[in-house]
Amino acid sequence: MTGHRGPPPPPASGGIDLPHLPASVRRLFSPGDVTSLLGLRRDLHQNPELSWREVRTADRLEQAVGALRPVSMARVAKTGIVARIKGREAGAPVVAIRGDIDALPIMEATGLPFTSSEPGVMHACGHDVHATWAVGAALLLSRTPARGDVIVILQPAEEVGEGATAIIKSGALSEVRAIFGGHVDRRFEVGQVVADAGPLAASADTFAIELVGEGAHGARPHESADPVVGAGALIMALQTIVSRRLNPATPGVVTVGSVHAGTAPNIIPDRAMLTGTVRSVDPASRILLNDEIKRIAGGVAAAHGLKARVKLQLGTPPLVNAAQPTGWARQAVAGLLGEPALVPLGFTNMAGEDFAFYLEKIPGCFLRIGAREPDGAAIAAHSPKFHPAEESIFVGAAVLAAAARVAGEELS
């Protein structure tokens, strides 16, 4: 890898032209704020770091948040930062907002002037924007405080599903009564926000199934217990879990992503390995899918004279927005951008998001923040060409700050 570059030069006057930024958001930020936040985001984008390696990223963010003079600020969970922004009333309920900070192992192909300086590492999921809008929200809350203190979380390692649990284990959120976060999304235009109650992302578990049989010459299959044939049958049988065991009204996915067996065309191997992913949108269906994988693997193996060794690894749980905090988020969005800004997700999202770990402990709402120019393409996240419209930085900051204020007033 090449060395980190220094920060890009501050955006010139043309660099702060944000034509799609709603006027109600624009008035919250001075030209200096805009220049500073754009410079921060571009610096983070140009110097991406993978999960648990976000050392420079954390240093840069700590510097940005420290300039706001928070009540306290600490490094937690290795490369995470937790800062406390003072509220109006001592002892009032504490609210949290979260921005994640890690990048992905992807070679960038955006052509941006501040493109990644790290070959094979890229902010292809918008976490550079999320980190920046968390700093922007802290800026707004330091000027117009919420009722109680607000904890700003700059979280590492979301992409590997480990950062949120590390933040929780640190004890930094012990006082928090409600939590809000969000994700850029180029399926929605700048100024549009999804704040839906109920499932917004799926659990993301993985499985590995080893089928163990008896190897033999490829010309004498009767002398074998063929794990390749068993693997073929098992791949098809696993697809019946969603189609025949899960309620058709409940989304679910069982995908076999890799199959490995054998060393030569005339040898029947003694074992085969299948790996895959399991996605569900509620705890009950998550249990059902994982239990069925084990049951079917054992049954198909037995039918073919094989043994099945099944390993299930639980990943992020389903992300389910609770009704009350989602109502607070919707109130914040409507007050800032107007009711038409609230749009439904409109599809079932089977991707995972480790913000779900927070929602298992603390009531909250996870938002989708529009990041597409009106005439722009709906570029997929985790792709080499993904780039959110920079207006989304300021919309996200304003929405999260407003949600923290509304929640602070509503909590007793």
Tab-separated table of N, CA and C in Angstrom, residues 9-152:
chain	number	residue	atom	x	y	z
A	9	PRO	N	-6.571	19.854	-0.285
A	9	PRO	CA	-6.721	21.279	-0.029
A	9	PRO	C	-8.178	21.611	0.240
A	10	PRO	N	-8.440	22.650	1.056
A	10	PRO	CA	-9.830	23.027	1.315
A	10	PRO	C	-10.551	23.291	0.002
A	11	PRO	N	-11.822	22.912	-0.091
A	11	PRO	CA	-12.553	23.146	-1.335
A	11	PRO	C	-12.545	24.619	-1.713
A	12	ALA	N	-12.288	24.895	-2.981
A	12	ALA	CA	-12.384	26.266	-3.458
A	12	ALA	C	-13.844	26.689	-3.491
A	13	SER	N	-14.081	27.938	-3.813
A	13	SER	CA	-15.467	28.437	-3.772
A	13	SER	C	-16.382	27.591	-4.632
A	14	GLY	N	-15.863	27.123	-5.775
A	14	GLY	CA	-16.687	26.253	-6.601
A	14	GLY	C	-16.945	24.913	-5.959
A	15	GLY	N	-16.051	24.494	-5.021
A	15	GLY	CA	-16.190	23.207	-4.370
A	15	GLY	C	-17.265	23.166	-3.313
A	16	ILE	N	-17.805	24.337	-2.931
A	16	ILE	CA	-18.862	24.342	-1.926
A	16	ILE	C	-20.216	24.663	-2.546
A	17	ASP	N	-20.305	24.536	-3.851
A	17	ASP	CA	-21.582	24.704	-4.526
A	17	ASP	C	-22.360	23.404	-4.371
A	18	LEU	N	-23.401	23.446	-3.572
A	18	LEU	CA	-24.215	22.257	-3.305
A	18	LEU	C	-25.621	22.533	-3.825
A	19	PRO	N	-25.824	22.383	-5.120
A	19	PRO	CA	-27.073	22.859	-5.735
A	19	PRO	C	-28.326	22.128	-5.273
A	20	HIS	N	-28.164	20.923	-4.751
A	20	HIS	CA	-29.344	20.136	-4.383
A	20	HIS	C	-29.620	20.145	-2.881
A	21	LEU	N	-28.894	20.966	-2.136
A	21	LEU	CA	-29.080	21.016	-0.682
A	21	LEU	C	-30.339	21.809	-0.349
A	22	PRO	N	-31.291	21.204	0.382
A	22	PRO	CA	-32.507	21.934	0.750
A	22	PRO	C	-32.191	23.220	1.520
A	23	ALA	N	-32.941	24.275	1.237
A	23	ALA	CA	-32.677	25.574	1.859
A	23	ALA	C	-32.774	25.506	3.376
A	24	SER	N	-33.686	24.670	3.888
A	24	SER	CA	-33.871	24.569	5.339
A	24	SER	C	-32.653	23.966	6.023
A	25	VAL	N	-31.874	23.195	5.283
A	25	VAL	CA	-30.638	22.635	5.825
A	25	VAL	C	-29.486	23.601	5.589
A	26	ARG	N	-29.438	24.201	4.418
A	26	ARG	CA	-28.344	25.115	4.070
A	26	ARG	C	-28.190	26.225	5.104
A	27	ARG	N	-29.299	26.757	5.593
A	27	ARG	CA	-29.219	27.898	6.517
A	27	ARG	C	-28.633	27.521	7.877
A	28	LEU	N	-28.530	26.229	8.170
A	28	LEU	CA	-27.965	25.795	9.450
A	28	LEU	C	-26.439	25.844	9.470
A	29	PHE	N	-25.825	25.923	8.293
A	29	PHE	CA	-24.371	25.820	8.191
A	29	PHE	C	-23.794	27.085	7.565
A	30	SER	N	-22.756	27.627	8.175
A	30	SER	CA	-22.054	28.764	7.595
A	30	SER	C	-21.165	28.280	6.451
A	31	PRO	N	-20.717	29.183	5.571
A	31	PRO	CA	-19.761	28.771	4.537
A	31	PRO	C	-18.520	28.108	5.123
A	32	GLY	N	-18.075	28.586	6.288
A	32	GLY	CA	-16.929	27.956	6.938
A	32	GLY	C	-17.219	26.536	7.372
A	33	ASP	N	-18.436	26.312	7.878
A	33	ASP	CA	-18.837	24.950	8.258
A	33	ASP	C	-18.800	24.026	7.054
A	34	VAL	N	-19.344	24.512	5.950
A	34	VAL	CA	-19.422	23.691	4.745
A	34	VAL	C	-18.021	23.331	4.258
A	35	THR	N	-17.146	24.329	4.219
A	35	THR	CA	-15.779	24.076	3.783
A	35	THR	C	-15.089	23.063	4.693
A	36	SER	N	-15.275	23.231	6.003
A	36	SER	CA	-14.631	22.336	6.967
A	36	SER	C	-15.140	20.907	6.841
A	37	LEU	N	-16.454	20.731	6.749
A	37	LEU	CA	-17.023	19.385	6.687
A	37	LEU	C	-16.713	18.705	5.352
A	38	LEU	N	-16.757	19.476	4.266
A	38	LEU	CA	-16.375	18.879	2.984
A	38	LEU	C	-14.902	18.469	2.992
A	39	GLY	N	-14.058	19.306	3.588
A	39	GLY	CA	-12.640	18.957	3.671
A	39	GLY	C	-12.411	17.706	4.490
A	40	LEU	N	-13.163	17.565	5.588
A	40	LEU	CA	-13.061	16.370	6.427
A	40	LEU	C	-13.474	15.132	5.647
A	41	ARG	N	-14.624	15.217	4.995
A	41	ARG	CA	-15.110	14.048	4.264
A	41	ARG	C	-14.129	13.638	3.165
A	42	ARG	N	-13.612	14.611	2.432
A	42	ARG	CA	-12.712	14.293	1.329
A	42	ARG	C	-11.392	13.717	1.839
A	43	ASP	N	-10.941	14.207	2.970
A	43	ASP	CA	-9.732	13.654	3.574
A	43	ASP	C	-9.952	12.195	3.980
A	44	LEU	N	-11.090	11.916	4.631
A	44	LEU	CA	-11.398	10.535	5.023
A	44	LEU	C	-11.523	9.638	3.796
A	45	HIS	N	-12.142	10.174	2.750
A	45	HIS	CA	-12.314	9.367	1.542
A	45	HIS	C	-10.969	9.060	0.892
A	46	GLN	N	-10.087	10.027	0.892
A	46	GLN	CA	-8.793	9.851	0.243
A	46	GLN	C	-7.874	8.917	1.030
A	47	ASN	N	-8.153	8.763	2.323
A	47	ASN	CA	-7.298	7.949	3.195
A	47	ASN	C	-8.122	6.884	3.920
A	48	PRO	N	-8.728	5.961	3.198
A	48	PRO	CA	-9.606	4.963	3.813
A	48	PRO	C	-8.815	3.925	4.589
A	49	GLU	N	-9.443	3.377	5.618
A	49	GLU	CA	-8.807	2.327	6.416
A	49	GLU	C	-9.817	1.232	6.706
A	50	LEU	N	-9.347	-0.009	6.650
A	50	LEU	CA	-10.221	-1.156	6.865
A	50	LEU	C	-10.606	-1.298	8.340
A	51	SER	N	-11.551	-2.179	8.586
A	51	SER	CA	-12.067	-2.413	9.936
A	51	SER	C	-10.950	-2.744	10.912
A	52	TRP	N	-11.008	-2.107	12.077
A	52	TRP	CA	-10.047	-2.248	13.170
A	52	TRP	C	-8.680	-1.658	12.840
A	53	ARG	N	-8.536	-1.009	11.681
A	53	ARG	CA	-7.267	-0.355	11.341
A	53	ARG	C	-7.445	1.157	11.194
A	54	GLU	N	-8.540	1.697	11.691
A	54	GLU	CA	-8.909	3.092	11.431
A	54	GLU	C	-8.153	4.064	12.340
A	55	VAL	N	-6.845	3.936	12.376
A	55	VAL	CA	-6.019	4.723	13.302
A	55	VAL	C	-5.951	6.188	12.864
A	56	ARG	N	-5.551	6.422	11.608
A	56	ARG	CA	-5.500	7.800	11.124
A	56	ARG	C	-6.890	8.418	11.094
A	57	THR	N	-7.863	7.621	10.686
A	57	THR	CA	-9.243	8.094	10.651
A	57	THR	C	-9.679	8.587	12.027
A	58	ALA	N	-9.403	7.790	13.059
A	58	ALA	CA	-9.783	8.178	14.415
A	58	ALA	C	-9.048	9.441	14.857
A	59	ASP	N	-7.774	9.557	14.505
A	59	ASP	CA	-7.020	10.771	14.855
A	59	ASP	C	-7.661	12.005	14.220
A	60	ARG	N	-8.017	11.870	12.960
A	60	ARG	CA	-8.613	13.007	12.227
A	60	ARG	C	-9.964	13.382	12.815
A	61	LEU	N	-10.773	12.392	13.145
A	61	LEU	CA	-12.092	12.656	13.704
A	61	LEU	C	-11.993	13.216	15.120
A	62	GLU	N	-11.057	12.696	15.882
A	62	GLU	CA	-10.854	13.213	17.231
A	62	GLU	C	-10.483	14.697	17.186
A	63	GLN	N	-9.674	15.063	16.225
A	63	GLN	CA	-9.300	16.469	16.061
A	63	GLN	C	-10.532	17.314	15.727
A	64	ALA	N	-11.376	16.811	14.819
A	64	ALA	CA	-12.552	17.570	14.395
A	64	ALA	C	-13.554	17.733	15.523
A	65	VAL	N	-13.802	16.659	16.262
A	65	VAL	CA	-14.768	16.733	17.364
A	65	VAL	C	-14.188	17.537	18.525
A	66	GLY	N	-12.908	17.378	18.777
A	66	GLY	CA	-12.281	18.110	19.869
A	66	GLY	C	-12.394	19.615	19.711
A	67	ALA	N	-12.402	20.098	18.457
A	67	ALA	CA	-12.535	21.533	18.208
A	67	ALA	C	-13.885	22.074	18.671
A	68	LEU	N	-14.852	21.201	18.872
A	68	LEU	CA	-16.183	21.614	19.333
A	68	LEU	C	-16.270	21.688	20.850
A	69	ARG	N	-15.205	21.335	21.539
A	69	ARG	CA	-15.124	21.384	23.001
A	69	ARG	C	-16.245	20.549	23.662
A	70	PRO	N	-16.284	19.255	23.378
A	70	PRO	CA	-17.289	18.411	24.030
A	70	PRO	C	-17.041	18.317	25.528
A	71	VAL	N	-18.071	17.933	26.277
A	71	VAL	CA	-17.929	17.741	27.720
A	71	VAL	C	-16.857	16.701	28.005
A	72	SER	N	-16.857	15.642	27.214
A	72	SER	CA	-15.847	14.592	27.346
A	72	SER	C	-15.667	13.929	26.004
A	73	MET	N	-14.517	13.303	25.841
A	73	MET	CA	-14.245	12.555	24.624
A	73	MET	C	-13.234	11.462	24.954
A	74	ALA	N	-13.476	10.257	24.475
A	74	ALA	CA	-12.607	9.139	24.817
A	74	ALA	C	-12.474	8.202	23.636
A	75	ARG	N	-11.311	7.562	23.549
A	75	ARG	CA	-11.118	6.467	22.608
A	75	ARG	C	-11.662	5.196	23.259
A	76	VAL	N	-12.509	4.492	22.552
A	76	VAL	CA	-13.051	3.231	23.043
A	76	VAL	C	-13.002	2.221	21.911
A	77	ALA	N	-13.140	0.943	22.269
A	77	ALA	CA	-13.211	-0.116	21.263
A	77	ALA	C	-12.078	0.033	20.235
A	78	LYS	N	-10.881	0.193	20.731
A	78	LYS	CA	-9.658	0.290	19.911
A	78	LYS	C	-9.610	1.578	19.100
A	79	THR	N	-10.374	1.661	18.025
A	79	THR	CA	-10.290	2.820	17.142
A	79	THR	C	-11.578	3.632	17.114
A	80	GLY	N	-12.434	3.447	18.101
A	80	GLY	CA	-13.665	4.209	18.181
A	80	GLY	C	-13.502	5.460	19.034
A	81	ILE	N	-14.431	6.391	18.850
A	81	ILE	CA	-14.455	7.629	19.625
A	81	ILE	C	-15.866	7.831	20.145
A	82	VAL	N	-15.973	8.197	21.408
A	82	VAL	CA	-17.261	8.562	21.999
A	82	VAL	C	-17.104	9.945	22.622
A	83	ALA	N	-17.907	10.895	22.153
A	83	ALA	CA	-17.865	12.264	22.659
A	83	ALA	C	-19.218	12.643	23.226
A	84	ARG	N	-19.219	13.487	24.245
A	84	ARG	CA	-20.450	13.904	24.910
A	84	ARG	C	-20.670	15.402	24.672
A	85	ILE	N	-21.787	15.729	24.044
A	85	ILE	CA	-22.141	17.115	23.757
A	85	ILE	C	-23.144	17.582	24.815
A	86	LYS	N	-22.843	18.682	25.451
A	86	LYS	CA	-23.622	19.164	26.584
A	86	LYS	C	-25.032	19.568	26.176
A	87	GLY	N	-26.021	19.145	26.976
A	87	GLY	CA	-27.394	19.540	26.773
A	87	GLY	C	-27.768	20.759	27.595
A	88	ARG	N	-29.049	21.155	27.504
A	88	ARG	CA	-29.515	22.339	28.226
A	88	ARG	C	-29.762	22.068	29.697
A	89	GLU	N	-30.179	20.825	30.017
A	89	GLU	CA	-30.586	20.507	31.381
A	89	GLU	C	-29.718	19.386	31.946
A	90	ALA	N	-29.082	19.645	33.057
A	90	ALA	CA	-28.322	18.595	33.729
A	90	ALA	C	-29.275	17.513	34.214
A	91	GLY	N	-28.925	16.262	33.983
A	91	GLY	CA	-29.747	15.153	34.443
A	91	GLY	C	-30.876	14.768	33.508
A	92	ALA	N	-31.056	15.489	32.408
A	92	ALA	CA	-32.105	15.134	31.446
A	92	ALA	C	-31.695	13.862	30.697
A	93	PRO	N	-32.660	13.149	30.096
A	93	PRO	CA	-32.337	11.898	29.403
A	93	PRO	C	-31.264	12.075	28.333
A	94	VAL	N	-30.388	11.091	28.250
A	94	VAL	CA	-29.264	11.119	27.314
A	94	VAL	C	-29.655	10.371	26.040
A	95	VAL	N	-29.328	10.950	24.903
A	95	VAL	CA	-29.594	10.367	23.589
A	95	VAL	C	-28.256	10.169	22.886
A	96	ALA	N	-28.190	9.204	21.961
A	96	ALA	CA	-26.959	8.955	21.209
A	96	ALA	C	-27.219	9.004	19.714
A	97	ILE	N	-26.196	9.415	18.966
A	97	ILE	CA	-26.200	9.292	17.510
A	97	ILE	C	-24.911	8.591	17.101
A	98	ARG	N	-24.968	7.839	16.017
A	98	ARG	CA	-23.819	7.028	15.609
A	98	ARG	C	-23.454	7.254	14.143
A	99	GLY	N	-22.152	7.353	13.885
A	99	GLY	CA	-21.617	7.323	12.542
A	99	GLY	C	-20.520	6.274	12.483
A	100	ASP	N	-20.512	5.423	11.463
A	100	ASP	CA	-19.477	4.404	11.344
A	100	ASP	C	-18.350	4.928	10.459
A	101	ILE	N	-17.142	4.334	10.567
A	101	ILE	CA	-15.959	4.994	10.017
A	101	ILE	C	-15.076	4.116	9.139
A	102	ASP	N	-15.355	2.820	8.996
A	102	ASP	CA	-14.433	1.928	8.290
A	102	ASP	C	-14.735	1.830	6.802
A	103	ALA	N	-13.718	1.400	6.049
A	103	ALA	CA	-13.818	1.274	4.596
A	103	ALA	C	-13.845	-0.198	4.197
A	104	LEU	N	-13.828	-0.431	2.879
A	104	LEU	CA	-13.953	-1.779	2.320
A	104	LEU	C	-12.751	-2.136	1.451
A	105	PRO	N	-12.457	-3.437	1.291
A	105	PRO	CA	-11.354	-3.864	0.415
A	105	PRO	C	-11.780	-3.892	-1.054
A	106	ILE	N	-11.945	-2.694	-1.629
A	106	ILE	CA	-12.407	-2.529	-3.009
A	106	ILE	C	-11.512	-1.508	-3.702
A	107	MET	N	-11.170	-1.745	-4.959
A	107	MET	CA	-10.380	-0.796	-5.742
A	107	MET	C	-11.312	0.284	-6.298
A	108	GLU	N	-11.043	1.527	-5.961
A	108	GLU	CA	-11.941	2.618	-6.347
A	108	GLU	C	-11.864	2.909	-7.838
A	109	ALA	N	-13.026	3.225	-8.426
A	109	ALA	CA	-13.100	3.589	-9.843
A	109	ALA	C	-14.056	4.749	-10.051
A	110	THR	N	-14.107	5.669	-9.085
A	110	THR	CA	-15.024	6.811	-9.192
A	110	THR	C	-14.458	7.937	-10.043
A	111	GLY	N	-13.119	8.068	-10.088
A	111	GLY	CA	-12.516	9.186	-10.789
A	111	GLY	C	-12.597	10.496	-10.030
A	112	LEU	N	-12.972	10.449	-8.756
A	112	LEU	CA	-13.048	11.670	-7.952
A	112	LEU	C	-11.660	12.282	-7.797
A	113	PRO	N	-11.573	13.605	-7.683
A	113	PRO	CA	-10.257	14.229	-7.493
A	113	PRO	C	-9.622	13.869	-6.154
A	114	PHE	N	-10.446	13.401	-5.210
A	114	PHE	CA	-9.929	12.975	-3.905
A	114	PHE	C	-10.088	11.462	-3.754
A	115	THR	N	-9.854	10.756	-4.850
A	115	THR	CA	-9.994	9.297	-4.850
A	115	THR	C	-9.032	8.652	-3.850
A	116	SER	N	-9.304	7.434	-3.487
A	116	SER	CA	-8.506	6.735	-2.484
A	116	SER	C	-7.031	6.672	-2.866
A	117	SER	N	-6.183	6.944	-1.890
A	117	SER	CA	-4.739	6.809	-2.082
A	117	SER	C	-4.246	5.415	-1.712
A	118	GLU	N	-5.163	4.558	-1.257
A	118	GLU	CA	-4.803	3.207	-0.816
A	118	GLU	C	-5.293	2.193	-1.846
A	119	PRO	N	-4.409	1.625	-2.651
A	119	PRO	CA	-4.853	0.643	-3.649
A	119	PRO	C	-5.625	-0.505	-3.005
A	120	GLY	N	-6.819	-0.764	-3.527
A	120	GLY	CA	-7.618	-1.875	-3.017
A	120	GLY	C	-8.412	-1.574	-1.771
A	121	VAL	N	-8.413	-0.320	-1.322
A	121	VAL	CA	-9.219	0.076	-0.158
A	121	VAL	C	-10.018	1.309	-0.550
A	122	MET	N	-11.319	1.308	-0.199
A	122	MET	CA	-12.188	2.383	-0.657
A	122	MET	C	-13.365	2.567	0.301
A	123	HIS	N	-13.794	3.790	0.448
A	123	HIS	CA	-15.055	4.065	1.139
A	123	HIS	C	-16.193	3.847	0.140
A	124	ALA	N	-16.520	2.581	-0.076
A	124	ALA	CA	-17.530	2.208	-1.061
A	124	ALA	C	-18.908	2.038	-0.446
A	125	CYS	N	-19.031	2.357	0.839
A	125	CYS	CA	-20.333	2.229	1.504
A	125	CYS	C	-20.746	3.532	2.179
A	126	GLY	N	-19.975	4.594	1.972
A	126	GLY	CA	-20.368	5.901	2.483
A	126	GLY	C	-20.028	6.181	3.928
A	127	HIS	N	-19.161	5.361	4.535
A	127	HIS	CA	-18.854	5.599	5.945
A	127	HIS	C	-18.046	6.877	6.153
A	128	ASP	N	-17.355	7.340	5.112
A	128	ASP	CA	-16.712	8.645	5.203
A	128	ASP	C	-17.745	9.749	5.377
A	129	VAL	N	-18.877	9.601	4.708
A	129	VAL	CA	-19.984	10.551	4.864
A	129	VAL	C	-20.637	10.389	6.230
A	130	HIS	N	-20.847	9.157	6.661
A	130	HIS	CA	-21.482	8.920	7.964
A	130	HIS	C	-20.654	9.524	9.097
A	131	ALA	N	-19.339	9.315	9.038
A	131	ALA	CA	-18.468	9.886	10.063
A	131	ALA	C	-18.556	11.405	10.048
A	132	THR	N	-18.568	11.975	8.847
A	132	THR	CA	-18.603	13.433	8.729
A	132	THR	C	-19.927	13.996	9.191
A	133	TRP	N	-21.037	13.314	8.865
A	133	TRP	CA	-22.303	13.894	9.324
A	133	TRP	C	-22.480	13.739	10.838
A	134	ALA	N	-21.826	12.753	11.446
A	134	ALA	CA	-21.845	12.676	12.911
A	134	ALA	C	-21.113	13.871	13.512
A	135	VAL	N	-19.993	14.260	12.904
A	135	VAL	CA	-19.293	15.469	13.349
A	135	VAL	C	-20.159	16.697	13.100
A	136	GLY	N	-20.828	16.750	11.953
A	136	GLY	CA	-21.728	17.865	11.659
A	136	GLY	C	-22.881	17.946	12.635
A	137	ALA	N	-23.432	16.803	13.018
A	137	ALA	CA	-24.511	16.796	14.014
A	137	ALA	C	-24.004	17.299	15.358
A	138	ALA	N	-22.780	16.893	15.728
A	138	ALA	CA	-22.192	17.389	16.972
A	138	ALA	C	-22.023	18.904	16.921
A	139	LEU	N	-21.628	19.424	15.765
A	139	LEU	CA	-21.503	20.867	15.579
A	139	LEU	C	-22.838	21.562	15.815
A	140	LEU	N	-23.893	21.060	15.195
A	140	LEU	CA	-25.213	21.674	15.342
A	140	LEU	C	-25.719	21.578	16.777
A	141	LEU	N	-25.467	20.446	17.432
A	141	LEU	CA	-25.929	20.263	18.807
A	141	LEU	C	-25.124	21.103	19.794
A	142	SER	N	-23.886	21.412	19.450
A	142	SER	CA	-23.108	22.284	20.333
A	142	SER	C	-23.610	23.722	20.258
A	143	ARG	N	-24.228	24.079	19.120
A	143	ARG	CA	-24.766	25.440	18.958
A	143	ARG	C	-26.207	25.551	19.452
A	144	THR	N	-26.986	24.530	19.157
A	144	THR	CA	-28.385	24.507	19.608
A	144	THR	C	-28.586	23.183	20.337
A	145	PRO	N	-28.308	23.163	21.634
A	145	PRO	CA	-28.269	21.886	22.355
A	145	PRO	C	-29.633	21.216	22.460
A	146	ALA	N	-29.578	19.900	22.580
A	146	ALA	CA	-30.754	19.123	22.947
A	146	ALA	C	-31.053	19.359	24.423
A	147	ARG	N	-32.174	18.838	24.862
A	147	ARG	CA	-32.519	18.998	26.280
A	147	ARG	C	-31.457	18.358	27.175
A	148	GLY	N	-31.116	17.116	26.894
A	148	GLY	CA	-30.086	16.423	27.655
A	148	GLY	C	-28.817	16.275	26.844
A	149	ASP	N	-27.802	15.692	27.439
A	149	ASP	CA	-26.549	15.461	26.729
A	149	ASP	C	-26.760	14.473	25.577
A	150	VAL	N	-25.950	14.623	24.553
A	150	VAL	CA	-25.991	13.718	23.403
A	150	VAL	C	-24.626	13.053	23.261
A	151	ILE	N	-24.627	11.736	23.205
A	151	ILE	CA	-23.410	10.954	22.985
A	151	ILE	C	-23.233	10.761	21.482
A	152	VAL	N	-22.094	11.186	20.962
A	152	VAL	CA	-21.778	11.008	19.546
A	152	VAL	C	-20.783	9.853	19.423
